Coordinates of C-alpha atoms and ligand atoms in Angstrom, one line a residue:
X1 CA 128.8 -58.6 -191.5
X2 CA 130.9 -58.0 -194.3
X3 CA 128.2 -58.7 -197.6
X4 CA 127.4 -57.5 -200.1
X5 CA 123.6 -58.3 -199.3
X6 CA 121.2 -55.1 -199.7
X7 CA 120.3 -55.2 -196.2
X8 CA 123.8 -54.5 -195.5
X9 CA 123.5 -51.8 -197.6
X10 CA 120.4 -50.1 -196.1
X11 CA 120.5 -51.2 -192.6
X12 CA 122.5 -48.4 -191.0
X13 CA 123.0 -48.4 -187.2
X14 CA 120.6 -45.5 -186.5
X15 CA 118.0 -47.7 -188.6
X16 CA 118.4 -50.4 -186.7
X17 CA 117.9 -48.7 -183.4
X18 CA 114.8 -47.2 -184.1
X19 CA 113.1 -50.4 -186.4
X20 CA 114.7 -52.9 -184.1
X21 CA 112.2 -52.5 -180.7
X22 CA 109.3 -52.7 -183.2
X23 CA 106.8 -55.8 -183.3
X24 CA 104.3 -56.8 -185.8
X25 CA 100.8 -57.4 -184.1
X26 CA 102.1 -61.0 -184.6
X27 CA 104.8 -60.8 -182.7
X28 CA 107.3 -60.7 -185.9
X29 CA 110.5 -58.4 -185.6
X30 CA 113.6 -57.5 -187.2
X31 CA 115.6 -59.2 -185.7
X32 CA 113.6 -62.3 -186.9
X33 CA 113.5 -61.1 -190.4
X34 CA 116.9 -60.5 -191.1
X35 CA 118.2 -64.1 -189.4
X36 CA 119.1 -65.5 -193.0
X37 CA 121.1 -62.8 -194.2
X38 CA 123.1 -62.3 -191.0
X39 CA 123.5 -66.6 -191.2
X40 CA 124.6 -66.5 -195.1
X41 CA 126.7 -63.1 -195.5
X42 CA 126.4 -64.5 -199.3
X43 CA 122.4 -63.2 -199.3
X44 CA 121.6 -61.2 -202.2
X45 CA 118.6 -59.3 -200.0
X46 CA 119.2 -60.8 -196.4
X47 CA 115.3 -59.9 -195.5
X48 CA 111.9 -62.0 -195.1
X49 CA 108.8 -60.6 -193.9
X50 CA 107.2 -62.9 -191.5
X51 CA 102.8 -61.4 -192.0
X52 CA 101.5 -58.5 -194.2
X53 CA 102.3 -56.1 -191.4
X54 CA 105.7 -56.5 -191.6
X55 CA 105.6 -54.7 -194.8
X56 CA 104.4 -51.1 -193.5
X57 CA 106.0 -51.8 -189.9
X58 CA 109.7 -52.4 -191.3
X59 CA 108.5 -50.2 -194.5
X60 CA 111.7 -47.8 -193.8
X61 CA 114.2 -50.5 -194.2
X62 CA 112.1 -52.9 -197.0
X63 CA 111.1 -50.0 -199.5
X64 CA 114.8 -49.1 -200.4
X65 CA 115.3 -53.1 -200.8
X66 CA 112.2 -53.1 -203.1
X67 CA 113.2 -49.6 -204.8
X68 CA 116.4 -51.1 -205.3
X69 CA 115.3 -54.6 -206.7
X70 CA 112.9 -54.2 -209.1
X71 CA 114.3 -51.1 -210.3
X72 CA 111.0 -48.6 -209.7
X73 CA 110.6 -45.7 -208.6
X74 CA 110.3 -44.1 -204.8
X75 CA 106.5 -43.8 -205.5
X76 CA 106.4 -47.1 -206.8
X77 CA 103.0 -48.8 -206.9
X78 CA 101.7 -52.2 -208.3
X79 CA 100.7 -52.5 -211.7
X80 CA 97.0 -53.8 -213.3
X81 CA 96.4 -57.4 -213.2
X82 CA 97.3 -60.9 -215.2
X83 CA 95.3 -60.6 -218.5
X84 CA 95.4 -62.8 -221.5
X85 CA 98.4 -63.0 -224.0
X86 CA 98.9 -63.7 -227.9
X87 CA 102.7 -64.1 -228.9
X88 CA 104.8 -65.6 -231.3
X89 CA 106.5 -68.7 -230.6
X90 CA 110.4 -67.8 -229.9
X91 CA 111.7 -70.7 -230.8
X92 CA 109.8 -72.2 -233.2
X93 CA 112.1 -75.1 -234.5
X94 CA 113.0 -76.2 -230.4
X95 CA 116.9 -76.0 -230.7
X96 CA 117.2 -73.8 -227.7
X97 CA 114.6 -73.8 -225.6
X98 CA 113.8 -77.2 -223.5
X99 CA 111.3 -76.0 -220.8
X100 CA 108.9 -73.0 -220.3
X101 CA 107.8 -72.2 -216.0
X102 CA 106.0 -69.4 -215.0
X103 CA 104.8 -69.6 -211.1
X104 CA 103.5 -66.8 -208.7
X105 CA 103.7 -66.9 -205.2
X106 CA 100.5 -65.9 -202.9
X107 CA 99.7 -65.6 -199.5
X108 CA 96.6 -66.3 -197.7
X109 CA 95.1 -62.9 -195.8
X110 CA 95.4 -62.9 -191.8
X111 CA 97.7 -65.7 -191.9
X112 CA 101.4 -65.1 -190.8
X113 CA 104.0 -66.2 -193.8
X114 CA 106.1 -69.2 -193.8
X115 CA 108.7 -68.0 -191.8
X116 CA 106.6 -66.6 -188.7
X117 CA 103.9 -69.5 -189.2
X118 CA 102.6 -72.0 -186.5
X119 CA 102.0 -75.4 -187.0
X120 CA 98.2 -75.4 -186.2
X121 CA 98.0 -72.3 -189.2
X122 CA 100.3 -74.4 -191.2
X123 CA 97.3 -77.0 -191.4
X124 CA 94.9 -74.2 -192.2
X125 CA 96.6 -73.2 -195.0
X126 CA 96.9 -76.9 -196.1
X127 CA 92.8 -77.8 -195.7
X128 CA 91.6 -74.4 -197.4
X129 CA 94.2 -74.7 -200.7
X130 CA 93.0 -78.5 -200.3
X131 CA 89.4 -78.0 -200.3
X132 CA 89.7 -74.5 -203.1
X133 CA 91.4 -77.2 -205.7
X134 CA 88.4 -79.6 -206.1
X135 CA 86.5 -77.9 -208.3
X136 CA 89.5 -76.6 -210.7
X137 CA 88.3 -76.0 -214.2
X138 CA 88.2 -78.5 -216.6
X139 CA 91.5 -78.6 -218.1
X140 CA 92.9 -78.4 -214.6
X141 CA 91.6 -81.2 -212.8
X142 CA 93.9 -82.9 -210.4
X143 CA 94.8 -84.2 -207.1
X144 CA 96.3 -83.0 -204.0
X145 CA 99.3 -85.4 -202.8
X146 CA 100.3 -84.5 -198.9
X147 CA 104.2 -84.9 -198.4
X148 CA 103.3 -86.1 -195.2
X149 CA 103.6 -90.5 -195.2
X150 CA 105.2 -89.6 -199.2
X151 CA 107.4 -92.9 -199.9
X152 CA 110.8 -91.4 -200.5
X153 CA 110.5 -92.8 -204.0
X154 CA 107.3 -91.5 -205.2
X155 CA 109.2 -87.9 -203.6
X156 CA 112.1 -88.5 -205.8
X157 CA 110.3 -89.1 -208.8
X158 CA 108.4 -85.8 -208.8
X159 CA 111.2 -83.9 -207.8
X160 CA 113.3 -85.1 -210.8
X161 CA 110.3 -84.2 -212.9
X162 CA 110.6 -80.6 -211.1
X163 CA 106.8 -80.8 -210.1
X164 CA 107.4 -81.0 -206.0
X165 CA 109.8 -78.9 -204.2
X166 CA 112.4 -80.2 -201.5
X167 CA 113.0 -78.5 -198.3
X168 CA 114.4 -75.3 -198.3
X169 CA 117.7 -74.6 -199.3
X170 CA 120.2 -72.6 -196.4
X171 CA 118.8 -68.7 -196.8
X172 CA 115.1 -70.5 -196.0
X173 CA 116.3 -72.8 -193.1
X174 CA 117.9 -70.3 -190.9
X175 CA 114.4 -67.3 -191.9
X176 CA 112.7 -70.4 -190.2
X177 CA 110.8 -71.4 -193.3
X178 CA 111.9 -74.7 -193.3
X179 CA 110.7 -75.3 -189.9
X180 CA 108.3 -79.3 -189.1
X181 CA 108.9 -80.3 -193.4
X182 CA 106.9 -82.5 -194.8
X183 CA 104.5 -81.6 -192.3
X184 CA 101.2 -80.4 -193.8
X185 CA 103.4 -79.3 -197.6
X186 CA 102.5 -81.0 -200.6
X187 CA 101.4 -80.3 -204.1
X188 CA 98.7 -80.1 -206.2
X189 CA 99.4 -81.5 -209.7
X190 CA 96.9 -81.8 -212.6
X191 CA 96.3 -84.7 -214.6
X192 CA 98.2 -83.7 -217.5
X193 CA 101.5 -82.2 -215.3
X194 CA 101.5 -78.9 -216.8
X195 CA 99.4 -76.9 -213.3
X196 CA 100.6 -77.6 -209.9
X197 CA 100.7 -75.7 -206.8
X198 CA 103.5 -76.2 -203.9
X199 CA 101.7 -75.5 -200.8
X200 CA 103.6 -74.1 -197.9
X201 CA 107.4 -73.8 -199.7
X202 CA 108.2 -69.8 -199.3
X203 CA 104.9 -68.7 -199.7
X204 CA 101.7 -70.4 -198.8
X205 CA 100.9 -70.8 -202.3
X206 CA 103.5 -71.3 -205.4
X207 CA 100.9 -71.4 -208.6
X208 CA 102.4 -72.9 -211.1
X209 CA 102.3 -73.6 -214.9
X210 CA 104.9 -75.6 -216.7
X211 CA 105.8 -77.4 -219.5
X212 CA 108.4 -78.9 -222.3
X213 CA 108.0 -76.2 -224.9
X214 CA 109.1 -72.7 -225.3
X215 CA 105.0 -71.7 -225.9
X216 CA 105.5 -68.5 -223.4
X217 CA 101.8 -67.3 -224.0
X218 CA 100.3 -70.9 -223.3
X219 CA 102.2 -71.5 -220.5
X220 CA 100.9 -68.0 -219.0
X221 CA 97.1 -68.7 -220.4
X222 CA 97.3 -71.7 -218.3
X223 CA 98.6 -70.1 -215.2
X224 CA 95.6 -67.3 -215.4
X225 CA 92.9 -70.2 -215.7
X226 CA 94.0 -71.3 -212.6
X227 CA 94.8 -68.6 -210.5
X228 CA 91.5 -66.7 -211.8
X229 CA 89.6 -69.7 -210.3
X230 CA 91.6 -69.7 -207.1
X231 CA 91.0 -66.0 -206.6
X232 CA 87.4 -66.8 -206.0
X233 CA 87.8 -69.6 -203.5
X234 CA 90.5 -68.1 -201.5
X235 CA 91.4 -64.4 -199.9
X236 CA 94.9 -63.6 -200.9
X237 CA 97.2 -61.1 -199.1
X238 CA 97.3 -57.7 -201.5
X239 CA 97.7 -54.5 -200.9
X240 CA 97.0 -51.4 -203.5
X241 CA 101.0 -50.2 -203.3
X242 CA 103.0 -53.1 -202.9
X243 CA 100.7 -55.7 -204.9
X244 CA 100.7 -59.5 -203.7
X245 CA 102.5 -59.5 -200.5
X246 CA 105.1 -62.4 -200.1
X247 CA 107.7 -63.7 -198.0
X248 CA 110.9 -61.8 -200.1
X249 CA 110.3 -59.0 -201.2
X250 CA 111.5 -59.8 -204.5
X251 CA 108.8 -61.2 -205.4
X252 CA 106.4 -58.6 -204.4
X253 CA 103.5 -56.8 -206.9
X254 CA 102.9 -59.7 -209.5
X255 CA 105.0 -62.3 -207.6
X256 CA 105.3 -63.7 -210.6
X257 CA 108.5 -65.1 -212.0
X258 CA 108.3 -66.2 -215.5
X259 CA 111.2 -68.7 -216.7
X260 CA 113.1 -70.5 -219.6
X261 CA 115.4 -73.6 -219.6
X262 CA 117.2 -72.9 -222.4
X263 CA 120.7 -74.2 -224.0
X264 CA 123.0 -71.8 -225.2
X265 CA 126.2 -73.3 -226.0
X266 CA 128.2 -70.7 -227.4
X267 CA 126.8 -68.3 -224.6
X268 CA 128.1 -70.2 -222.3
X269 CA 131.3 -69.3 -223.1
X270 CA 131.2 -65.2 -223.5
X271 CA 129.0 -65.0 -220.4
X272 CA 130.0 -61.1 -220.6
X273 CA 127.6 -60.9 -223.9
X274 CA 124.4 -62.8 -222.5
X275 CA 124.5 -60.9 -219.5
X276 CA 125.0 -57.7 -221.4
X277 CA 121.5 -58.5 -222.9
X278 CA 120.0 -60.2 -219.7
X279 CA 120.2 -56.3 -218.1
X280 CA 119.1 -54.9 -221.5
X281 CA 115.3 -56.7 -220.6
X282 CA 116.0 -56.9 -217.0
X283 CA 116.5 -60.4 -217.0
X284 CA 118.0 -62.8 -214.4
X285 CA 120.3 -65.7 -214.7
X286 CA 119.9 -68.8 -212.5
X287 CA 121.2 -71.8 -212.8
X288 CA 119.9 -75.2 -214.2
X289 CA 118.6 -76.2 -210.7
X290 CA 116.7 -72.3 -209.8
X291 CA 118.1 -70.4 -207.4
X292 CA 121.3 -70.2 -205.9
X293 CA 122.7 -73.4 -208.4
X294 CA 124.6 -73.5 -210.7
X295 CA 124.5 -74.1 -214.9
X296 CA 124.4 -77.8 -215.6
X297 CA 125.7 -78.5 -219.8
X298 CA 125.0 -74.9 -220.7
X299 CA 121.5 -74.8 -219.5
X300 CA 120.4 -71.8 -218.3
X301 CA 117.2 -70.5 -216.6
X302 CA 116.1 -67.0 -217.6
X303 CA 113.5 -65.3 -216.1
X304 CA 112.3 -61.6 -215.5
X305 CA 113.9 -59.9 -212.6
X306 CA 111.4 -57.8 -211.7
X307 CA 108.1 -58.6 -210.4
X308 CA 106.6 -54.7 -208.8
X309 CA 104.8 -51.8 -210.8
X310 CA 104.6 -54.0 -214.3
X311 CA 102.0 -55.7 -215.3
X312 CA 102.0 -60.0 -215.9
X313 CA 101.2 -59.3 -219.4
X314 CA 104.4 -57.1 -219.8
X315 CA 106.2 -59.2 -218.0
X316 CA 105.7 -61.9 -221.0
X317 CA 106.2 -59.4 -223.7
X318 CA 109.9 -58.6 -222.3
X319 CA 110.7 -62.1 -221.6
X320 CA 110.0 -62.7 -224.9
X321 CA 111.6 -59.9 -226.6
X322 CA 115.0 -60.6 -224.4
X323 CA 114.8 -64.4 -225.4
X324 CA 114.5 -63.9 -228.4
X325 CA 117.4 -61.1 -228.4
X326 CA 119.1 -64.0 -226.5
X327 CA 118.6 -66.5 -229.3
X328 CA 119.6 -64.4 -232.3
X329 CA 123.0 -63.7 -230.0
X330 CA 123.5 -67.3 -230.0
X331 CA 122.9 -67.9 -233.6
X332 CA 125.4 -65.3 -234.3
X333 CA 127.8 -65.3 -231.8
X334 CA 131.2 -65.7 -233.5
X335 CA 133.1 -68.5 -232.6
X336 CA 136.7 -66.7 -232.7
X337 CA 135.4 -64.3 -229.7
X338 CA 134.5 -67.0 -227.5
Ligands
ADP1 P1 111.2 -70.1 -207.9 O1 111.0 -70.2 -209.3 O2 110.1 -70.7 -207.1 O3 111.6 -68.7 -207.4 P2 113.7 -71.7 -208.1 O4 114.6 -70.8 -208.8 O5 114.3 -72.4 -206.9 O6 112.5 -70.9 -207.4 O7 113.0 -72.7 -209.1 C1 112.2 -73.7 -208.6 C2 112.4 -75.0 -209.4 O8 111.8 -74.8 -210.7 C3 113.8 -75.4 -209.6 O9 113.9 -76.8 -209.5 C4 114.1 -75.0 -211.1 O10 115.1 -75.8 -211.7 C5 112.8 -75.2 -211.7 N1 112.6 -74.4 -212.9 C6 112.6 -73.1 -213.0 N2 112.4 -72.7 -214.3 C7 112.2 -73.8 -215.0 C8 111.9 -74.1 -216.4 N3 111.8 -73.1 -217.3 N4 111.8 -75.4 -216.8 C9 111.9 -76.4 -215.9 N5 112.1 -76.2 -214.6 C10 112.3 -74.9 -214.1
CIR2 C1 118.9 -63.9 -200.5 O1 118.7 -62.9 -199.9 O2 119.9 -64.1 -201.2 C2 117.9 -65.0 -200.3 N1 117.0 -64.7 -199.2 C3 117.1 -65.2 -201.6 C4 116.7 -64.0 -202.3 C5 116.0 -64.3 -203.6 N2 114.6 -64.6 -203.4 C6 114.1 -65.7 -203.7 O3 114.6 -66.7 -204.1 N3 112.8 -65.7 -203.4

């Protein structure tokens, strides 16, 4: 395989040969979980854990993956929980900043991960996050909508609006994620739009607050309403070192990837410079449509890279600090270097 995909970089031969006789008490192996990246050479990981087990089974080829990602430690371990957050707003006058999106991804316990899941636990997943979202709180109110029977138009519509997700892109078809779609996916979207949740994308949930301002600590208040409620209805899949357990480990520990659509003209054009200060705050670049896209009339999504052994709050606080670092590049960025 000649990648440059980080499971190309750990998996050695002798690795292989002792991890690759090895199944999870569901029947999950590595083989299985490393489909995608042998499929797509272009992987940037080239793994997917198919059940919680996976993680400590396959733990001698995932923790250098995880080490290597979100840029901890050996000993790494998952920092304290989503609190509350009071910050500035970054761009206060709304010349840069068009959208703010801050989702985590959780699993429920017991049940194997998209990738390794059956139909009949496909549905399970759909009636319990179903039946845990009728009582949200107040603000939060809402209504499931099953892709299932979806007229193609109403789909459209909320996938323009970014509230419902399509079927996987390459990387999840060939881990097996997309796998029976529309089948028992769908979305639950309050009645203002700002707090969905995609049910059975890459993780079972994708909790999600969103909305047309660059109001990073609203956003994120938002988000914790919900997922606080949620954590009493439902059993999610944690563990003490490696946090919320998730399909790719890249989004392991918080599982939380906290973004900004944001214009950047003259950025656009000394990419060198804004990804100079993306690393500075260990922030990623995607492009206008997420992952894997690319960056539609200079609009950029930025988001924190690292999701293990830092807390949610901190998370915000270095988005914030790098966007605004971002912003002040922009607004001084001299024309004659571009
Ligand atoms: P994920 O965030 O779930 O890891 P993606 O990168 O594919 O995966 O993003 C999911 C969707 O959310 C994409 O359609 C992307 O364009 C949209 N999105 C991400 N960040 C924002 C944002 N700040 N504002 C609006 N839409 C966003
Ligand atoms: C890859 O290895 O490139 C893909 N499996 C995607 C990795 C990024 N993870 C993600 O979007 N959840």
């Amino acid at each position: 395989m000649d990648s440059g995909a980080l499971i190309k970089k750990y998996l050695t031969p002798a690795l292989y040969e002792i991890l690759a006789p090895l199944k999870t008490k569901t029947g999950f192996t590595l083989d299985a979980a490393i489909q995608s990246g042998l499929k797509n050479p272009d992987s940037s990981i080239g793994i997917y854990a198919g059940d919680c087990q996976s993680y400590f089974i396959f733990s001698s080829i995932l923790d250098p993956i995880i080490h290597a990602y979100h840029a901890v430690g050996e000993d790494f371990k998952h920092g304290p929980d989503l609190t509350g957050n009071k910050l500035d707003l970054v761009d206060p006058d709304n010349e840069f900043i068009l959208s703010t999106r801050i989702r985590v991804a959780r699993n429920l316990k017991d049940i194997c991960f998209p990738c390794h899941i059956s139909a009949r636990d496909r549905r399970r997943v759909e009636f319990l996050v179903s039946d845990a979202v009728k009582n949200m709180p107040q603000n939060l109110k809402g209504q499931y909508i099953p892709f299932q029977d979806m007229p193609p138009s109403q789909m459209e519509n909320l996938l323009t609006k970014k509230l419902a997700f399509p079927k996987g892109d390459r990387f999840q078809d060939t881990a097996g994620i997309n796998r029976d779609f529309p089948n028992s996916r769908g979305i639950f979207l309050s009645r203002d739009k700002k707090f969905m949740i995609w049910v059975n994308e890459e993780d079972h949930l994708r909790i999600i607050s969103l909305e047309s301002s660059c109001d990073i600590c609203g956003v994120f208040n938002r988000l914790c309403l919900g997922l606080n409620h949620l954590g009493k209805k439902l059993e999610f899949a944690f563990d003490k070192k490696y946090g919320f357990l998730t399909s790719c480990p890249t989004n392991i520990g918080t599982a939380m990837r906290a973004s900004v659509h944001i214009r950047l003209k003259k950025l656009e054009k000394n990419q060198s410079l804004l990804r100079s200060i993306a690393n500075q705050y260990h922030l990623q670049i995607r492009g206008t449509g997420g992952e894997k896209t690319s960056v539609d009339k200079g609009i950029f999504d930025i988001s924190n890279k690292r999701r293990l052994g830092i807390s949610g709050t901190r998370i915000i606080q270095n988005l914030h600090a790098g966007i605004a670092a971002i912003i002040q590049a922009e607004k001084t960025c001299n024309s004659t270097s571009l």
